[in-house]
Amino acid sequence: MSSKLKTNLRRRSSAGTFRAFSNSNFRFLWPANFLIYISRWMQMTLLAWFVLELTDSAWYVSLLGFFTFLPMLVLGMLGGLLADSVNRRLLLTITQLVALAITIVATALLYAGHLELWHTYTVVFLTGATWALDMPARSSVIHDLLGVNGVTNGMSLDVVGMTGSMMIGPALAGLLITLFDVKGGYVVMVAFQSVAIVSFLLARIPTVYDSVFAPAKIFDNLIEGLRYVRTQRVVLAIILITLIMNLLLFPIMQVIPVIARDVLNVGPGLMGLLGSASGIGSFFGSLFLASLVSINRHGAVFLGGSILGTMGLLAFSFSQWYGLSFVALLVMGICVAGFGVMQMTIVMLVSRDEMRGRALGVVSLAIGVSPFGALLIGALASAIGTANAVTANAVVSLVLLGLVVIVMPSFWRDSSNAAQTDASANENPSFVTCHER
């Protein structure tokens, strides 16, 4: 192969990887989302270290995860309903402004020396509520800007930003704790969120109403969303795997500061770097997925990434050496990228336009089991030790994912093209890409 041909192929691959950025509004939306994601991961790391130093308790640290994700369980489906029926630009603007106000108040309390344990739980609960309300709208806006043909690449690049924030947020938080204490990290969070709001407002988001919002019929609309999802086996499979991962795998991020300090014997700087390891892996994993021109087996990528990521977590739970722990979380992140990219992408591709937000809301509801996962890992850590608790979570998760492989083989064997899936689903609402054989 000539050098000129190789160069042209590399250029095409690069253009394909970042093709969503050809949309000028996506170029404003992406950095806004990226800075918001960084702030979220920074807050988790900053407050986890603050609570650990204040209480010396893995249980109290795990409660941060409980209160962070509890709003997702309570408000996730409402967020999906709002994404379908109100101005998405206005909704996202309000939630981001509220989150900024909460961060400013927390920063003021830190500088005044008045931030107490109950304040930390209040802060993460309120910011978690803004996440729950804006998550479906944030995903739907990408579909609004890029359409059916561009949504997979757009979601992949959004997950690149999300996973990049997992890489940058904890590491930056750990560095700022070392240099300036927790309050220095919160000052940076205020700056990031402010810039994010400006960048978001510069994007011209289409005003799209997929259905009419009727406050008196909120409950009926939520039930309608559940009924719709029940008829879509693809979405049901996504929800089942999402429940497993958010109950057993992702809550372990809350106890990484405990393992870093008590098992690996490192300080806040290396703790932050360890917390970013899975983000580094997910960043490159999602970037690879974004570079693919087409993906034919969305279900296999989603389920396979979940299983391999859980194996990485199992390896991490046995490690008592910092280097091995970092590599295990790195591998976990690379594999979990398949879960992260495909989770919302598949749902958006198979759902009808007027039900897309509600379907995403049901996924948010499944993500909402995370607070119970945080309680579980906290209780197990207190009873059998943090490392043993992570081992138990990984083993149970592998068993449950194995059952999904056995019970729903058509989900991961499906090789239908995503675009064809989407077209068929919208032409025939009863269409199901993966059916039990």
Short mmCIF file of C-alpha atoms in Angstrom, two decimals:
data_model
loop_
_atom_site.label_atom_id
_atom_site.label_comp_id
_atom_site.label_asym_id
_atom_site.label_seq_id
_atom_site.Cartn_x
_atom_site.Cartn_y
_atom_site.Cartn_z
CA MET A 1 0.00 0.00 0.00
CA SER A 2 1.47 3.37 -1.01
CA SER A 3 2.19 6.06 1.57
CA LYS A 4 -0.26 8.41 -0.18
CA LEU A 5 -3.06 5.86 0.07
CA LYS A 6 -2.27 5.25 3.76
CA THR A 7 -2.40 9.00 4.40
CA ASN A 8 -5.78 9.30 2.68
CA LEU A 9 -7.16 6.38 4.69
CA ARG A 10 -5.99 7.96 7.93
CA ARG A 11 -7.64 11.24 6.98
CA ARG A 12 -10.92 9.49 6.19
CA SER A 13 -10.79 7.58 9.45
CA SER A 14 -10.16 10.78 11.42
CA ALA A 15 -12.96 12.58 9.59
CA GLY A 16 -15.27 9.67 10.31
CA THR A 17 -14.35 9.66 13.99
CA PHE A 18 -15.18 13.34 14.48
CA ARG A 19 -17.81 13.81 11.78
CA ALA A 20 -20.43 15.07 14.28
CA PHE A 21 -18.26 18.16 14.78
CA SER A 22 -19.11 19.25 11.24
CA ASN A 23 -22.35 20.45 12.88
CA SER A 24 -21.54 23.91 14.27
CA ASN A 25 -24.10 23.64 17.09
CA PHE A 26 -22.67 20.31 18.22
CA ARG A 27 -19.29 22.06 18.46
CA PHE A 28 -20.79 24.28 21.17
CA LEU A 29 -22.83 21.52 22.84
CA TRP A 30 -19.96 19.06 23.21
CA PRO A 31 -17.61 21.26 25.30
CA ALA A 32 -20.55 22.38 27.44
CA ASN A 33 -21.38 18.75 28.24
CA PHE A 34 -17.69 17.95 28.74
CA LEU A 35 -17.20 20.65 31.38
CA ILE A 36 -20.39 19.62 33.16
CA TYR A 37 -19.20 16.01 33.24
CA ILE A 38 -15.80 17.04 34.62
CA SER A 39 -17.48 19.01 37.39
CA ARG A 40 -19.61 16.03 38.35
CA TRP A 41 -16.62 13.71 38.69
CA MET A 42 -14.67 16.37 40.55
CA GLN A 43 -17.50 16.74 43.06
CA MET A 44 -17.65 12.99 43.68
CA THR A 45 -13.91 12.83 44.37
CA LEU A 46 -13.69 16.06 46.38
CA LEU A 47 -16.57 15.20 48.70
CA ALA A 48 -15.57 11.53 49.02
CA TRP A 49 -12.15 12.62 50.34
CA PHE A 50 -13.73 15.30 52.53
CA VAL A 51 -16.13 12.78 54.13
CA LEU A 52 -13.42 10.11 54.50
CA GLU A 53 -11.12 12.53 56.32
CA LEU A 54 -14.03 13.81 58.42
CA THR A 55 -15.48 10.44 59.47
CA ASP A 56 -12.86 7.76 58.63
CA SER A 57 -15.78 5.56 57.54
CA ALA A 58 -16.40 3.70 54.26
CA TRP A 59 -20.12 3.64 55.14
CA TYR A 60 -20.42 7.43 55.29
CA VAL A 61 -18.47 7.72 52.04
CA SER A 62 -20.83 5.25 50.35
CA LEU A 63 -23.80 7.35 51.47
CA LEU A 64 -22.57 10.04 49.09
CA GLY A 65 -23.29 7.64 46.25
CA PHE A 66 -26.70 6.85 47.70
CA PHE A 67 -27.79 10.49 47.87
CA THR A 68 -26.17 11.31 44.51
CA PHE A 69 -28.19 8.75 42.57
CA LEU A 70 -31.37 8.61 44.65
CA PRO A 71 -32.93 11.44 42.54
CA MET A 72 -32.37 9.33 39.42
CA LEU A 73 -34.69 6.70 40.84
CA VAL A 74 -37.32 9.25 41.88
CA LEU A 75 -37.08 11.73 38.99
CA GLY A 76 -35.57 9.75 36.09
CA MET A 77 -38.85 9.04 34.32
CA LEU A 78 -40.08 12.58 34.93
CA GLY A 79 -36.92 13.79 33.21
CA GLY A 80 -37.79 11.58 30.24
CA LEU A 81 -41.33 12.96 30.12
CA LEU A 82 -40.02 16.54 30.22
CA ALA A 83 -37.54 15.74 27.44
CA ASP A 84 -40.47 14.70 25.25
CA SER A 85 -42.80 17.56 26.02
CA VAL A 86 -41.03 20.83 26.94
CA ASN A 87 -38.43 23.10 25.36
CA ARG A 88 -35.25 21.06 25.85
CA ARG A 89 -32.99 24.10 25.57
CA LEU A 90 -34.90 25.86 28.37
CA LEU A 91 -34.92 22.72 30.53
CA LEU A 92 -31.15 22.25 30.23
CA THR A 93 -30.49 25.93 30.88
CA ILE A 94 -32.51 25.87 34.10
CA THR A 95 -30.93 22.66 35.43
CA GLN A 96 -27.42 23.96 34.71
CA LEU A 97 -28.09 27.28 36.43
CA VAL A 98 -29.49 25.51 39.50
CA ALA A 99 -26.44 23.20 39.63
CA LEU A 100 -24.14 26.25 39.44
CA ALA A 101 -25.99 27.93 42.31
CA ILE A 102 -25.62 24.81 44.46
CA THR A 103 -21.88 24.66 43.73
CA ILE A 104 -21.45 28.34 44.67
CA VAL A 105 -23.23 27.78 47.99
CA ALA A 106 -21.06 24.73 48.76
CA THR A 107 -17.93 26.73 47.93
CA ALA A 108 -19.01 29.52 50.28
CA LEU A 109 -19.61 27.01 53.09
CA LEU A 110 -16.16 25.49 52.54
CA TYR A 111 -14.41 28.85 52.69
CA ALA A 112 -16.39 29.81 55.79
CA GLY A 113 -15.42 26.53 57.43
CA HIS A 114 -19.07 25.59 57.99
CA LEU A 115 -19.48 22.63 55.62
CA GLU A 116 -20.74 19.69 57.69
CA LEU A 117 -21.51 16.05 56.91
CA TRP A 118 -25.21 16.63 56.31
CA HIS A 119 -24.37 19.49 53.95
CA THR A 120 -22.42 17.12 51.69
CA TYR A 121 -25.39 14.78 51.36
CA THR A 122 -27.70 17.72 50.65
CA VAL A 123 -25.37 19.06 47.97
CA VAL A 124 -25.05 15.74 46.11
CA PHE A 125 -28.80 15.08 46.39
CA LEU A 126 -29.74 18.45 44.88
CA THR A 127 -27.17 18.25 42.10
CA GLY A 128 -28.25 14.66 41.49
CA ALA A 129 -31.78 15.95 40.98
CA THR A 130 -30.57 18.28 38.22
CA TRP A 131 -28.77 15.36 36.55
CA ALA A 132 -31.88 13.18 36.70
CA LEU A 133 -34.02 15.88 35.11
CA ASP A 134 -31.61 16.78 32.31
CA MET A 135 -30.06 13.43 31.31
CA PRO A 136 -32.78 12.33 28.83
CA ALA A 137 -32.99 15.85 27.36
CA ARG A 138 -29.21 16.02 26.97
CA SER A 139 -29.26 12.79 24.93
CA SER A 140 -32.33 13.82 22.92
CA VAL A 141 -30.71 17.13 21.94
CA ILE A 142 -27.89 15.19 20.26
CA HIS A 143 -30.51 13.37 18.20
CA ASP A 144 -32.21 16.70 17.41
CA LEU A 145 -28.96 18.18 16.09
CA LEU A 146 -27.57 15.19 14.19
CA GLY A 147 -30.57 13.08 13.19
CA VAL A 148 -30.73 9.32 12.70
CA ASN A 149 -27.58 9.03 10.59
CA GLY A 150 -25.40 11.02 12.97
CA VAL A 151 -26.71 10.03 16.38
CA THR A 152 -24.42 7.01 16.90
CA ASN A 153 -21.31 9.07 16.16
CA GLY A 154 -22.64 11.98 18.23
CA MET A 155 -23.39 9.73 21.21
CA SER A 156 -19.98 8.09 20.85
CA LEU A 157 -18.28 11.49 20.96
CA ASP A 158 -20.44 12.51 23.91
CA VAL A 159 -19.32 9.36 25.72
CA VAL A 160 -15.73 10.26 24.75
CA GLY A 161 -16.33 13.51 26.63
CA MET A 162 -18.01 11.71 29.51
CA THR A 163 -15.21 9.18 29.85
CA GLY A 164 -12.60 11.88 29.33
CA SER A 165 -14.16 13.66 32.28
CA MET A 166 -13.80 10.45 34.31
CA MET A 167 -10.12 10.64 33.43
CA ILE A 168 -9.64 14.33 34.14
CA GLY A 169 -12.12 15.00 36.96
CA PRO A 170 -10.79 12.66 39.69
CA ALA A 171 -7.13 13.33 38.82
CA LEU A 172 -7.67 17.10 38.82
CA ALA A 173 -9.62 16.89 42.08
CA GLY A 174 -6.83 14.88 43.72
CA LEU A 175 -4.22 17.39 42.53
CA LEU A 176 -6.28 20.34 43.77
CA ILE A 177 -6.79 18.67 47.17
CA THR A 178 -3.02 18.25 47.44
CA LEU A 179 -2.32 21.87 46.45
CA PHE A 180 -5.28 23.86 47.76
CA ASP A 181 -7.54 21.56 49.81
CA VAL A 182 -11.12 20.67 48.83
CA LYS A 183 -12.26 24.30 48.59
CA GLY A 184 -9.76 24.98 45.79
CA GLY A 185 -11.38 22.21 43.78
CA TYR A 186 -14.79 23.79 44.24
CA VAL A 187 -13.57 27.13 42.91
CA VAL A 188 -12.48 25.36 39.71
CA MET A 189 -15.89 23.65 39.54
CA VAL A 190 -17.62 27.04 39.63
CA ALA A 191 -15.44 28.23 36.75
CA PHE A 192 -16.09 25.10 34.67
CA GLN A 193 -19.85 25.22 35.14
CA SER A 194 -20.00 28.92 34.26
CA VAL A 195 -18.11 28.38 30.99
CA ALA A 196 -20.30 25.36 30.23
CA ILE A 197 -23.48 27.44 30.49
CA VAL A 198 -22.09 30.08 28.13
CA SER A 199 -21.04 27.46 25.58
CA PHE A 200 -24.43 25.75 25.77
CA LEU A 201 -26.30 29.02 25.22
CA LEU A 202 -24.25 29.62 22.07
CA ALA A 203 -25.61 26.42 20.54
CA ARG A 204 -28.79 26.81 18.51
CA ILE A 205 -30.92 23.92 19.75
CA PRO A 206 -34.02 23.15 17.63
CA THR A 207 -37.32 23.66 19.42
CA VAL A 208 -38.84 20.20 19.15
CA TYR A 209 -41.91 18.97 21.01
CA ASP A 210 -42.50 15.27 20.50
CA SER A 211 -45.65 15.35 22.67
CA VAL A 212 -47.67 17.81 24.74
CA PHE A 213 -46.85 18.23 28.44
CA ALA A 214 -49.94 17.96 30.62
CA PRO A 215 -49.12 18.27 34.34
CA ALA A 216 -52.43 16.66 35.32
CA LYS A 217 -51.50 13.56 33.30
CA ILE A 218 -47.91 13.09 34.47
CA PHE A 219 -48.64 9.74 36.08
CA ASP A 220 -50.52 8.51 33.01
CA ASN A 221 -47.64 9.53 30.77
CA LEU A 222 -45.13 7.71 32.97
CA ILE A 223 -47.26 4.55 32.89
CA GLU A 224 -47.47 4.93 29.10
CA GLY A 225 -43.67 5.00 28.95
CA LEU A 226 -43.40 1.80 31.02
CA ARG A 227 -45.97 0.06 28.85
CA TYR A 228 -44.14 1.08 25.69
CA VAL A 229 -40.82 -0.24 27.00
CA ARG A 230 -42.48 -3.51 27.99
CA THR A 231 -43.27 -4.17 24.31
CA GLN A 232 -39.68 -3.49 23.20
CA ARG A 233 -37.46 -6.44 24.07
CA VAL A 234 -34.34 -4.62 22.97
CA VAL A 235 -35.00 -1.87 25.50
CA LEU A 236 -35.89 -4.44 28.15
CA ALA A 237 -32.50 -6.10 27.65
CA ILE A 238 -30.79 -2.72 27.94
CA ILE A 239 -32.64 -2.03 31.19
CA LEU A 240 -31.81 -5.43 32.68
CA ILE A 241 -28.08 -5.05 32.02
CA THR A 242 -28.21 -1.42 33.20
CA LEU A 243 -29.73 -2.59 36.49
CA ILE A 244 -26.90 -5.10 37.01
CA MET A 245 -24.12 -2.66 36.18
CA ASN A 246 -25.51 0.22 38.23
CA LEU A 247 -26.26 -1.96 41.22
CA LEU A 248 -22.99 -3.89 41.36
CA LEU A 249 -20.22 -2.31 39.26
CA PHE A 250 -20.42 1.47 39.12
CA PRO A 251 -21.01 2.08 42.87
CA ILE A 252 -17.47 0.85 43.59
CA MET A 253 -16.19 4.22 42.36
CA GLN A 254 -17.41 5.64 45.67
CA VAL A 255 -15.03 3.44 47.70
CA ILE A 256 -11.90 3.93 45.58
CA PRO A 257 -10.65 6.62 48.03
CA VAL A 258 -10.98 4.06 50.84
CA ILE A 259 -9.03 1.39 48.92
CA ALA A 260 -6.42 3.95 47.85
CA ARG A 261 -5.78 5.09 51.41
CA ASP A 262 -6.28 1.89 53.43
CA VAL A 263 -5.23 -0.90 51.02
CA LEU A 264 -2.76 0.75 48.63
CA ASN A 265 -1.47 3.28 51.21
CA VAL A 266 -1.40 6.34 48.93
CA GLY A 267 -2.42 9.97 49.43
CA PRO A 268 -4.97 12.19 47.66
CA GLY A 269 -2.82 12.81 44.57
CA LEU A 270 -2.40 9.14 43.65
CA MET A 271 -5.94 8.49 44.86
CA GLY A 272 -7.24 10.94 42.26
CA LEU A 273 -5.08 9.36 39.56
CA LEU A 274 -6.40 5.90 40.46
CA GLY A 275 -9.95 7.22 40.28
CA SER A 276 -9.23 8.48 36.77
CA ALA A 277 -7.88 5.12 35.51
CA SER A 278 -11.25 3.76 34.38
CA GLY A 279 -11.94 7.12 32.73
CA ILE A 280 -8.70 6.90 30.75
CA GLY A 281 -9.66 3.45 29.53
CA SER A 282 -13.22 4.46 28.70
CA PHE A 283 -11.94 7.53 26.84
CA PHE A 284 -9.88 5.47 24.42
CA GLY A 285 -12.50 2.74 24.20
CA SER A 286 -15.25 5.17 23.25
CA LEU A 287 -12.92 7.01 20.86
CA PHE A 288 -12.31 3.71 19.09
CA LEU A 289 -16.05 3.08 18.81
CA ALA A 290 -16.56 6.60 17.45
CA SER A 291 -13.96 5.89 14.75
CA LEU A 292 -15.96 2.96 13.36
CA VAL A 293 -17.97 3.87 10.28
CA SER A 294 -20.73 1.45 11.24
CA ILE A 295 -21.42 -1.02 14.03
CA ASN A 296 -23.58 -4.00 13.12
CA ARG A 297 -23.76 -5.79 16.46
CA HIS A 298 -24.75 -3.14 18.97
CA GLY A 299 -26.05 -5.70 21.47
CA ALA A 300 -22.83 -7.74 21.42
CA VAL A 301 -20.73 -4.61 22.05
CA PHE A 302 -23.03 -3.58 24.90
CA LEU A 303 -23.16 -6.96 26.66
CA GLY A 304 -19.58 -8.01 25.89
CA GLY A 305 -18.22 -4.73 27.21
CA SER A 306 -20.21 -5.18 30.41
CA ILE A 307 -18.84 -8.70 31.01
CA LEU A 308 -15.21 -7.85 30.25
CA GLY A 309 -15.42 -4.68 32.33
CA THR A 310 -16.67 -6.68 35.30
CA MET A 311 -13.71 -9.06 34.90
CA GLY A 312 -11.42 -6.03 35.16
CA LEU A 313 -13.18 -5.04 38.38
CA LEU A 314 -12.63 -8.56 39.77
CA ALA A 315 -8.89 -8.27 39.06
CA PHE A 316 -8.84 -4.87 40.79
CA SER A 317 -10.45 -6.32 43.92
CA PHE A 318 -7.59 -8.80 44.39
CA SER A 319 -4.77 -6.29 43.87
CA GLN A 320 -2.68 -4.87 46.69
CA TRP A 321 -0.21 -3.15 44.36
CA TYR A 322 -0.96 0.33 43.05
CA GLY A 323 0.34 -0.32 39.51
CA LEU A 324 -1.76 -3.46 39.05
CA SER A 325 -4.82 -1.73 40.49
CA PHE A 326 -4.40 1.11 38.01
CA VAL A 327 -4.08 -1.27 35.05
CA ALA A 328 -7.12 -3.31 36.17
CA LEU A 329 -9.29 -0.19 36.33
CA LEU A 330 -7.84 0.97 33.00
CA VAL A 331 -8.89 -2.30 31.34
CA MET A 332 -12.28 -2.10 33.03
CA GLY A 333 -12.79 1.36 31.57
CA ILE A 334 -11.84 0.31 28.02
CA CYS A 335 -14.41 -2.49 28.11
CA VAL A 336 -17.16 -0.53 29.85
CA ALA A 337 -16.97 2.02 27.01
CA GLY A 338 -19.05 -0.42 24.98
CA PHE A 339 -21.73 -0.30 27.66
CA GLY A 340 -21.61 3.50 27.89
CA VAL A 341 -21.82 4.21 24.17
CA MET A 342 -24.48 1.65 23.32
CA GLN A 343 -26.79 2.13 26.30
CA MET A 344 -28.56 5.29 25.15
CA THR A 345 -27.72 4.84 21.45
CA ILE A 346 -29.65 1.60 21.06
CA VAL A 347 -32.65 3.00 22.92
CA MET A 348 -32.76 6.09 20.72
CA LEU A 349 -32.44 4.04 17.55
CA VAL A 350 -35.28 1.62 18.30
CA SER A 351 -37.73 4.03 19.96
CA ARG A 352 -40.45 5.98 18.16
CA ASP A 353 -39.92 9.74 18.06
CA GLU A 354 -42.79 10.59 20.39
CA MET A 355 -41.69 7.93 22.94
CA ARG A 356 -37.93 8.38 22.81
CA GLY A 357 -37.65 10.63 25.86
CA ARG A 358 -39.90 8.39 27.92
CA ALA A 359 -37.89 5.31 26.92
CA LEU A 360 -34.71 7.13 27.96
CA GLY A 361 -36.50 8.05 31.18
CA VAL A 362 -37.08 4.38 31.96
CA VAL A 363 -33.36 3.76 31.40
CA SER A 364 -32.70 6.63 33.82
CA LEU A 365 -35.00 4.85 36.26
CA ALA A 366 -32.83 1.74 35.93
CA ILE A 367 -29.73 3.85 36.52
CA GLY A 368 -31.57 5.01 39.64
CA VAL A 369 -30.82 1.73 41.43
CA SER A 370 -27.30 3.10 41.96
CA PRO A 371 -28.11 4.47 45.44
CA PHE A 372 -29.00 0.97 46.59
CA GLY A 373 -25.73 -0.23 45.07
CA ALA A 374 -23.95 2.42 47.11
CA LEU A 375 -25.68 1.22 50.29
CA LEU A 376 -24.82 -2.38 49.42
CA ILE A 377 -21.12 -1.73 48.86
CA GLY A 378 -21.00 0.42 52.00
CA ALA A 379 -22.67 -2.23 54.16
CA LEU A 380 -20.48 -5.01 52.74
CA ALA A 381 -17.33 -2.91 53.20
CA SER A 382 -18.20 -2.33 56.85
CA ALA A 383 -18.92 -6.05 57.38
CA ILE A 384 -16.20 -7.86 55.40
CA GLY A 385 -13.75 -5.16 54.31
CA THR A 386 -13.77 -2.90 51.27
CA ALA A 387 -11.67 -5.12 48.97
CA ASN A 388 -13.75 -8.21 49.79
CA ALA A 389 -16.93 -6.24 49.16
CA VAL A 390 -15.71 -5.29 45.67
CA THR A 391 -14.86 -8.96 44.99
CA ALA A 392 -18.36 -10.05 46.01
CA ASN A 393 -19.96 -7.43 43.75
CA ALA A 394 -17.86 -8.49 40.76
CA VAL A 395 -18.61 -12.19 41.18
CA VAL A 396 -22.38 -11.70 41.52
CA SER A 397 -22.37 -9.32 38.53
CA LEU A 398 -20.59 -11.89 36.34
CA VAL A 399 -23.11 -14.56 37.32
CA LEU A 400 -26.07 -12.32 36.47
CA LEU A 401 -24.57 -11.17 33.16
CA GLY A 402 -23.90 -14.81 32.30
CA LEU A 403 -27.58 -15.52 32.83
CA VAL A 404 -28.46 -12.73 30.39
CA VAL A 405 -26.19 -14.36 27.79
CA ILE A 406 -28.01 -17.66 28.25
CA VAL A 407 -31.59 -16.37 28.53
CA MET A 408 -31.43 -13.67 25.80
CA PRO A 409 -29.07 -15.01 23.10
CA SER A 410 -30.75 -13.07 20.30
CA PHE A 411 -29.84 -9.74 21.91
CA TRP A 412 -26.07 -10.22 21.58
CA ARG A 413 -26.22 -12.32 18.38
CA ASP A 414 -28.17 -9.67 16.48
CA SER A 415 -26.20 -8.28 13.53
CA SER A 416 -28.76 -5.84 12.14
CA ASN A 417 -27.54 -2.45 11.02
CA ALA A 418 -28.46 0.32 13.44
CA ALA A 419 -29.83 2.59 10.78
CA GLN A 420 -32.00 -0.17 9.37
CA THR A 421 -33.18 -0.93 12.88
CA ASP A 422 -34.19 2.66 13.42
CA ALA A 423 -36.03 2.94 10.12
CA SER A 424 -37.94 -0.25 10.72
CA ALA A 425 -38.84 0.74 14.26
CA ASN A 426 -40.30 4.06 13.15
CA GLU A 427 -42.18 2.60 10.20
CA ASN A 428 -43.65 -0.16 12.35
CA PRO A 429 -43.97 0.66 16.07
CA SER A 430 -44.26 -3.00 16.95
CA PHE A 431 -40.96 -3.82 15.26
CA VAL A 432 -38.43 -5.50 17.55
CA THR A 433 -34.84 -5.90 16.41
CA CYS A 434 -34.07 -8.71 18.81
CA HIS A 435 -36.67 -11.37 19.41
CA GLU A 436 -36.50 -14.49 21.50
CA ARG A 437 -36.06 -17.62 19.43
#
